[in-house]
């Protein structure tokens, strides 16, 4: 299609066969011509992203986002389409797998198991087990919903250190090999009854692959409902979810591994025992408010108030004290002055001048 992100496929043939092989999250298609004279062939390696898939449909009813189409010669023709609505998927020419991807957890299980247990010294296993399960170098094929289902069934804390979890499996495997009483049939029976984390990395994807219905087709509600019924942890109501350091959401059940969050006990403060015979006084809301105000502003005695006023006057100096006295004098109500005769006023003035040593004229 015009909006496809993959390269143009340089293959032209009137009649050819398509074969496929999967490895982890990659799929390799091989186009081979049926005419022995041509002997043409072309390999394509696909990555599906989050929404990529293949669909066989009538050529006249192509689905949206069908970015690559292989047409049949029948009448009416059909088309095998690589459909990718989000366009996270891609394809490239050639038959080489990505170099940073390890053995497939399903088709190369023994190589996958050995690859993990031999490289536990790698710094990648310093991270929590939930983050390491998305590392395609060691867990090629495990995605976000698969890791949630695997950890839920194995009852392993999602943020436990990966090396701690996997070293325990390594020790168990060495003990099984040393035990001569365990025959091959008993070992297989133990694995089936109590599968470990690495065995669940093969068992859980195989359940999806061998399912009768196409669980991942969101356009058919029946199929999507069957996929939701199969899920035990991922997107299931009642489960917890957190973001890991890579930004992906991990779903898990708190206490699924036999641990429950501890509650810190509250400290008990010593309390005085009340007399059971004493009547309990009734306290109204107004009384409570008065008590709070009284506690915030305790009343001062009269002696303390006078001492504080004297200290303020001494600190302010004589000017402020005089000013304060003037204010008190002006604030007091003025009494009406008695009428004095005119002769008495003049005699008072003359006596006042003589007292100061002044001579006045009569």
Coordinates of C-alpha atoms in Angstrom, one line a residue:
X1 CA 0.0 0.0 0.0
X2 CA 1.0 3.7 -0.4
X3 CA 1.3 4.2 3.4
X4 CA 3.2 1.0 4.2
X5 CA 6.6 1.5 5.9
X6 CA 8.2 -1.7 4.5
X7 CA 10.4 -1.9 1.4
X8 CA 9.1 -2.8 -2.0
X9 CA 9.3 -6.6 -2.6
X10 CA 11.3 -7.3 -5.8
X11 CA 9.5 -10.6 -6.6
X12 CA 7.3 -11.3 -9.7
X13 CA 5.9 -14.8 -10.5
X14 CA 2.7 -16.1 -12.1
X15 CA 2.6 -19.0 -9.7
X16 CA 4.5 -19.4 -6.4
X17 CA 4.2 -20.9 -3.0
X18 CA 4.4 -19.2 0.4
X19 CA 5.8 -21.0 3.4
X20 CA 6.4 -19.6 6.9
X21 CA 8.4 -20.3 10.0
X22 CA 8.3 -18.4 13.3
X23 CA 11.0 -17.7 15.9
X24 CA 9.9 -15.7 18.9
X25 CA 8.3 -12.5 17.9
X26 CA 9.5 -12.8 14.2
X27 CA 8.1 -14.6 11.3
X28 CA 9.9 -15.4 8.1
X29 CA 8.0 -15.9 4.8
X30 CA 9.6 -17.7 1.9
X31 CA 8.2 -17.0 -1.6
X32 CA 9.3 -19.7 -4.1
X33 CA 8.2 -19.9 -7.7
X34 CA 6.5 -23.2 -8.9
X35 CA 8.2 -23.1 -12.3
X36 CA 11.5 -25.0 -11.9
X37 CA 13.0 -23.0 -14.8
X38 CA 12.6 -19.7 -12.9
X39 CA 13.9 -21.0 -9.5
X40 CA 13.0 -17.6 -8.0
X41 CA 12.7 -17.2 -4.3
X42 CA 12.5 -14.3 -1.9
X43 CA 12.6 -14.2 1.9
X44 CA 10.8 -11.6 4.1
X45 CA 11.1 -11.3 7.9
X46 CA 8.2 -9.7 9.7
X47 CA 7.8 -8.1 13.0
X48 CA 4.2 -7.6 14.1
X49 CA 4.5 -4.8 16.7
X50 CA 1.3 -4.5 18.8
X51 CA -1.4 -4.9 16.1
X52 CA 0.1 -6.7 13.1
X53 CA -1.4 -9.9 11.7
X54 CA -2.1 -11.9 8.6
X55 CA -5.6 -12.2 7.2
X56 CA -7.0 -14.1 4.2
X57 CA -10.0 -12.3 2.7
X58 CA -11.7 -11.6 -0.7
X59 CA -9.6 -9.3 -2.9
X60 CA -12.7 -7.1 -3.5
X61 CA -13.1 -6.6 0.3
X62 CA -9.6 -5.6 1.4
X63 CA -9.4 -4.6 5.1
X64 CA -8.2 -1.2 6.1
X65 CA -4.4 -1.0 6.7
X66 CA -3.6 -3.9 4.5
X67 CA 0.0 -2.9 3.8
X68 CA 1.2 -6.0 1.9
X69 CA -1.0 -8.2 -0.3
X70 CA -0.5 -11.6 -1.9
X71 CA -3.2 -12.3 -4.5
X72 CA -4.5 -15.8 -5.5
X73 CA -5.3 -16.8 -9.1
X74 CA -8.7 -18.3 -8.3
X75 CA -12.0 -16.7 -9.3
X76 CA -13.0 -14.6 -7.5
X77 CA -9.5 -14.0 -6.2
X78 CA -8.6 -13.7 -2.6
X79 CA -5.7 -11.8 -0.9
X80 CA -3.4 -12.8 1.9
X81 CA -2.8 -9.4 3.7
X82 CA -0.4 -8.2 6.3
X83 CA -2.7 -5.9 8.3
X84 CA -1.3 -3.4 10.8
X85 CA -3.6 -0.6 12.0
X86 CA -1.0 1.1 14.2
X87 CA 1.9 0.6 11.8
X88 CA 4.2 -0.6 14.5
X89 CA 5.0 -3.7 12.5
X90 CA 7.5 -4.0 9.7
X91 CA 9.2 -6.3 7.2
X92 CA 12.6 -6.5 5.7
X93 CA 14.2 -8.4 2.8
X94 CA 16.4 -11.4 3.5
X95 CA 16.3 -14.5 5.7
X96 CA 18.4 -13.3 8.7
X97 CA 16.8 -13.1 12.1
X98 CA 17.6 -10.1 14.3
X99 CA 21.0 -10.7 15.9
X100 CA 20.0 -9.5 19.4
X101 CA 17.2 -12.1 19.7
X102 CA 17.7 -15.3 21.6
X103 CA 16.2 -18.8 20.9
X104 CA 12.5 -19.0 20.7
X105 CA 10.7 -19.9 23.9
X106 CA 8.4 -22.3 22.1
X107 CA 10.2 -23.9 19.1
X108 CA 13.7 -23.8 20.7
X109 CA 12.8 -24.5 24.3
X110 CA 16.0 -26.4 25.3
X111 CA 18.3 -23.8 23.7
X112 CA 16.2 -21.0 25.3
X113 CA 16.6 -22.6 28.8
X114 CA 20.3 -23.1 28.4
X115 CA 20.8 -19.6 27.1
X116 CA 19.2 -18.2 30.2
X117 CA 20.8 -20.3 32.9
X118 CA 24.3 -20.0 31.4
X119 CA 24.3 -16.2 31.3
X120 CA 23.0 -15.4 34.8
X121 CA 26.2 -13.3 35.3
X122 CA 25.0 -10.8 32.8
X123 CA 24.1 -7.4 34.2
X124 CA 20.6 -7.7 32.6
X125 CA 19.6 -10.1 35.4
X126 CA 20.3 -7.4 38.0
X127 CA 16.9 -6.0 37.1
X128 CA 13.5 -7.2 38.5
X129 CA 12.2 -10.4 36.9
X130 CA 9.2 -8.5 35.4
X131 CA 11.6 -6.3 33.3
X132 CA 13.9 -9.2 32.3
X133 CA 11.0 -11.2 30.9
X134 CA 10.7 -8.5 28.2
X135 CA 14.3 -8.8 27.2
X136 CA 14.2 -10.5 23.8
X137 CA 17.9 -11.5 24.0
X138 CA 16.9 -14.1 26.6
X139 CA 13.0 -14.4 26.4
X140 CA 12.3 -14.2 22.7
X141 CA 8.6 -14.2 22.3
X142 CA 7.4 -13.0 25.7
X143 CA 5.4 -9.9 25.7
X144 CA 3.5 -7.7 28.2
X145 CA 0.4 -9.8 28.7
X146 CA 2.4 -13.1 28.7
X147 CA 4.8 -12.0 31.4
X148 CA 1.8 -11.1 33.7
X149 CA 0.2 -14.5 33.1
X150 CA 3.5 -16.3 33.7
X151 CA 4.4 -14.5 36.9
X152 CA 0.8 -15.0 38.2
X153 CA 0.9 -18.7 37.7
X154 CA 4.4 -19.1 39.1
X155 CA 3.5 -17.0 42.2
X156 CA 6.7 -15.0 41.9
X157 CA 6.8 -11.4 43.1
X158 CA 7.1 -9.3 39.9
X159 CA 9.8 -7.0 41.3
X160 CA 12.0 -9.7 42.8
X161 CA 15.6 -9.7 41.5
X162 CA 15.8 -11.9 38.3
X163 CA 19.1 -13.5 39.3
X164 CA 17.7 -14.6 42.7
X165 CA 14.7 -16.3 41.0
X166 CA 16.6 -18.0 38.2
X167 CA 19.6 -19.2 40.4
X168 CA 17.1 -21.1 42.5
X169 CA 15.9 -22.9 39.3
X170 CA 19.5 -23.7 38.4
X171 CA 20.1 -25.3 41.8
X172 CA 16.9 -27.4 41.5
X173 CA 17.9 -28.6 38.1
X174 CA 21.3 -29.7 39.3
X175 CA 19.8 -31.6 42.2
X176 CA 17.4 -33.4 39.8
X177 CA 20.3 -34.5 37.7
X178 CA 22.3 -35.8 40.6
X179 CA 19.3 -37.8 42.1
X180 CA 19.6 -41.4 40.5
X181 CA 16.1 -42.3 41.8
X182 CA 14.4 -39.9 39.4
X183 CA 13.8 -41.5 36.1
X184 CA 12.9 -39.6 32.9
X185 CA 9.2 -40.3 33.3
X186 CA 9.2 -39.0 36.9
X187 CA 11.1 -35.9 35.9
X188 CA 8.5 -35.2 33.2
X189 CA 5.7 -35.8 35.6
X190 CA 7.2 -33.4 38.2
X191 CA 7.6 -30.7 35.5
X192 CA 4.0 -31.1 34.4
X193 CA 2.6 -30.9 38.0
X194 CA 4.9 -28.1 39.2
X195 CA 6.3 -26.2 36.1
X196 CA 8.9 -23.6 36.9
X197 CA 9.2 -20.1 35.5
X198 CA 11.1 -21.2 32.3
X199 CA 8.7 -24.0 31.6
X200 CA 5.7 -21.6 31.9
X201 CA 7.4 -19.4 29.3
X202 CA 6.7 -22.3 26.9
X203 CA 3.4 -23.6 28.3
X204 CA 1.5 -20.3 28.4
X205 CA 2.2 -19.2 24.8
X206 CA 1.4 -22.7 23.6
X207 CA -2.1 -22.4 25.1
X208 CA -2.7 -19.3 23.0
X209 CA -1.2 -20.9 19.8
X210 CA -3.2 -24.2 20.1
X211 CA -6.5 -22.4 21.1
X212 CA -9.4 -23.4 18.9
X213 CA -10.4 -19.8 18.2
X214 CA -8.4 -16.9 17.0
X215 CA -8.2 -15.1 20.3
X216 CA -6.6 -11.9 19.1
X217 CA -9.1 -10.8 16.5
X218 CA -10.7 -7.7 18.0
X219 CA -13.1 -7.3 15.1
X220 CA -15.0 -10.5 16.2
X221 CA -16.5 -9.9 19.6
X222 CA -16.8 -13.6 20.3
X223 CA -13.1 -14.3 19.7
X224 CA -12.1 -11.3 21.9
X225 CA -14.4 -12.5 24.6
X226 CA -12.8 -15.9 24.5
X227 CA -9.4 -14.3 24.9
X228 CA -10.6 -12.2 27.9
X229 CA -12.0 -15.4 29.5
X230 CA -8.6 -17.1 29.1
X231 CA -6.7 -14.2 30.9
X232 CA -6.2 -14.8 34.6
X233 CA -4.2 -11.6 35.6
X234 CA -3.7 -9.2 32.7
X235 CA -6.4 -6.5 32.6
X236 CA -8.5 -8.6 35.0
X237 CA -10.6 -6.6 37.5
X238 CA -9.3 -6.8 41.0
X239 CA -5.6 -7.1 40.0
X240 CA -3.0 -4.5 40.7
X241 CA -0.9 -2.7 38.2
X242 CA 2.3 -0.6 38.3
X243 CA 4.7 1.0 35.8
X244 CA 8.1 -0.6 35.6
X245 CA 11.3 1.4 34.9
X246 CA 10.9 0.9 31.1
X247 CA 7.4 2.5 31.2
X248 CA 5.4 -0.7 30.6
X249 CA 2.5 -1.6 32.9
X250 CA 2.9 -4.8 34.8
X251 CA -0.3 -6.5 36.2
X252 CA -0.1 -8.7 39.3
X253 CA -2.0 -9.8 42.3
X254 CA -0.9 -8.6 45.7
X255 CA -0.2 -11.6 48.0
X256 CA -0.4 -14.1 45.1
X257 CA 3.1 -15.4 46.3
X258 CA 1.9 -16.0 49.8
X259 CA 2.8 -12.6 51.3
X260 CA 0.4 -10.0 52.6
X261 CA 1.3 -6.4 53.3
X262 CA 2.1 -5.8 56.9
X263 CA 0.1 -3.2 58.9
X264 CA 2.1 -1.2 61.4
X265 CA 0.4 -1.2 64.8
X266 CA -0.6 2.1 66.2
X267 CA 1.1 3.3 69.4
X268 CA -1.2 3.2 72.4
X269 CA -0.9 6.4 74.5
X270 CA -1.3 5.9 78.3
X271 CA -4.6 7.2 79.5
X272 CA -5.9 7.9 83.0
X273 CA -8.6 5.7 84.2
X274 CA -11.8 7.5 84.9
X275 CA -14.0 7.0 87.9
X276 CA -16.9 4.8 86.7
X277 CA -19.2 6.2 89.4
X278 CA -18.6 9.9 88.6
X279 CA -21.3 11.4 86.4
X280 CA -20.1 12.7 83.1
X281 CA -20.9 16.4 82.6
X282 CA -22.7 17.5 79.5
X283 CA -20.7 20.0 77.5
X284 CA -22.3 22.1 74.9
X285 CA -20.7 23.5 71.8
X286 CA -20.6 27.1 73.2
X287 CA -18.8 25.9 76.3
X288 CA -16.2 24.2 74.2
X289 CA -15.6 27.3 72.2
X290 CA -15.2 29.4 75.3
X291 CA -12.7 26.9 76.8
X292 CA -10.6 27.0 73.6
X293 CA -10.5 30.8 73.6
X294 CA -9.6 30.8 77.3
X295 CA -6.9 28.3 76.7
X296 CA -5.5 30.4 73.9
X297 CA -5.7 33.8 75.8
X298 CA -5.5 33.2 79.5
X299 CA -6.8 36.1 81.6
X300 CA -4.3 38.5 83.3
X301 CA -4.6 39.7 86.9
X302 CA -5.0 43.4 87.7
X303 CA -1.6 43.6 89.3
X304 CA 0.1 42.2 86.2
X305 CA -1.7 44.6 84.0
X306 CA -0.5 47.6 86.1
X307 CA 3.0 46.4 86.1
X308 CA 3.0 46.0 82.3
X309 CA 1.6 49.6 81.9
X310 CA 4.3 51.0 84.2
X311 CA 7.0 49.2 82.2
X312 CA 5.7 50.6 79.0
X313 CA 5.6 54.1 80.3
X314 CA 9.3 53.8 81.5
X315 CA 10.3 52.5 78.2
X316 CA 8.5 55.1 76.2
X317 CA 9.9 58.0 78.3
X318 CA 8.4 61.1 79.9
X319 CA 7.0 62.6 76.6
X320 CA 4.7 59.7 75.9
X321 CA 3.7 59.6 79.5
X322 CA 2.8 63.3 79.4
X323 CA 1.0 62.8 76.2
X324 CA -1.0 59.9 77.7
X325 CA -2.0 62.2 80.7
X326 CA -3.1 65.0 78.3
X327 CA -5.3 62.5 76.4
X328 CA -6.9 61.5 79.7
X329 CA -7.4 65.1 80.7
X330 CA -9.0 66.0 77.4
X331 CA -11.1 62.9 77.4
X332 CA -12.6 63.8 80.8
X333 CA -15.7 66.0 80.6
X334 CA -15.0 69.7 81.4
X335 CA -16.9 71.2 84.3
X336 CA -18.4 74.7 84.1
X337 CA -16.1 77.4 85.6
X338 CA -17.7 79.5 88.4
X339 CA -18.3 83.2 87.6
X340 CA -15.6 85.5 89.2
X341 CA -16.3 89.2 89.7
X342 CA -14.2 91.6 87.6
X343 CA -12.5 93.4 90.7
X344 CA -11.3 90.0 91.9
X345 CA -9.8 89.1 88.6
X346 CA -7.7 92.4 88.5
X347 CA -6.5 91.9 92.1
X348 CA -5.3 88.4 91.2
X349 CA -3.3 89.6 88.3
X350 CA -1.6 92.4 90.3
X351 CA -0.7 90.0 93.1
X352 CA 0.8 87.5 90.6
X353 CA 3.0 90.2 89.1
X354 CA 4.3 91.4 92.6
X355 CA 5.1 87.8 93.4
X356 CA 7.4 87.6 90.4
X357 CA 9.0 91.0 91.3
X358 CA 7.3 93.1 88.7
X359 CA 5.8 96.5 89.3
X360 CA 2.6 97.3 87.6
X361 CA 0.8 100.5 87.1
X362 CA -2.5 101.0 89.0

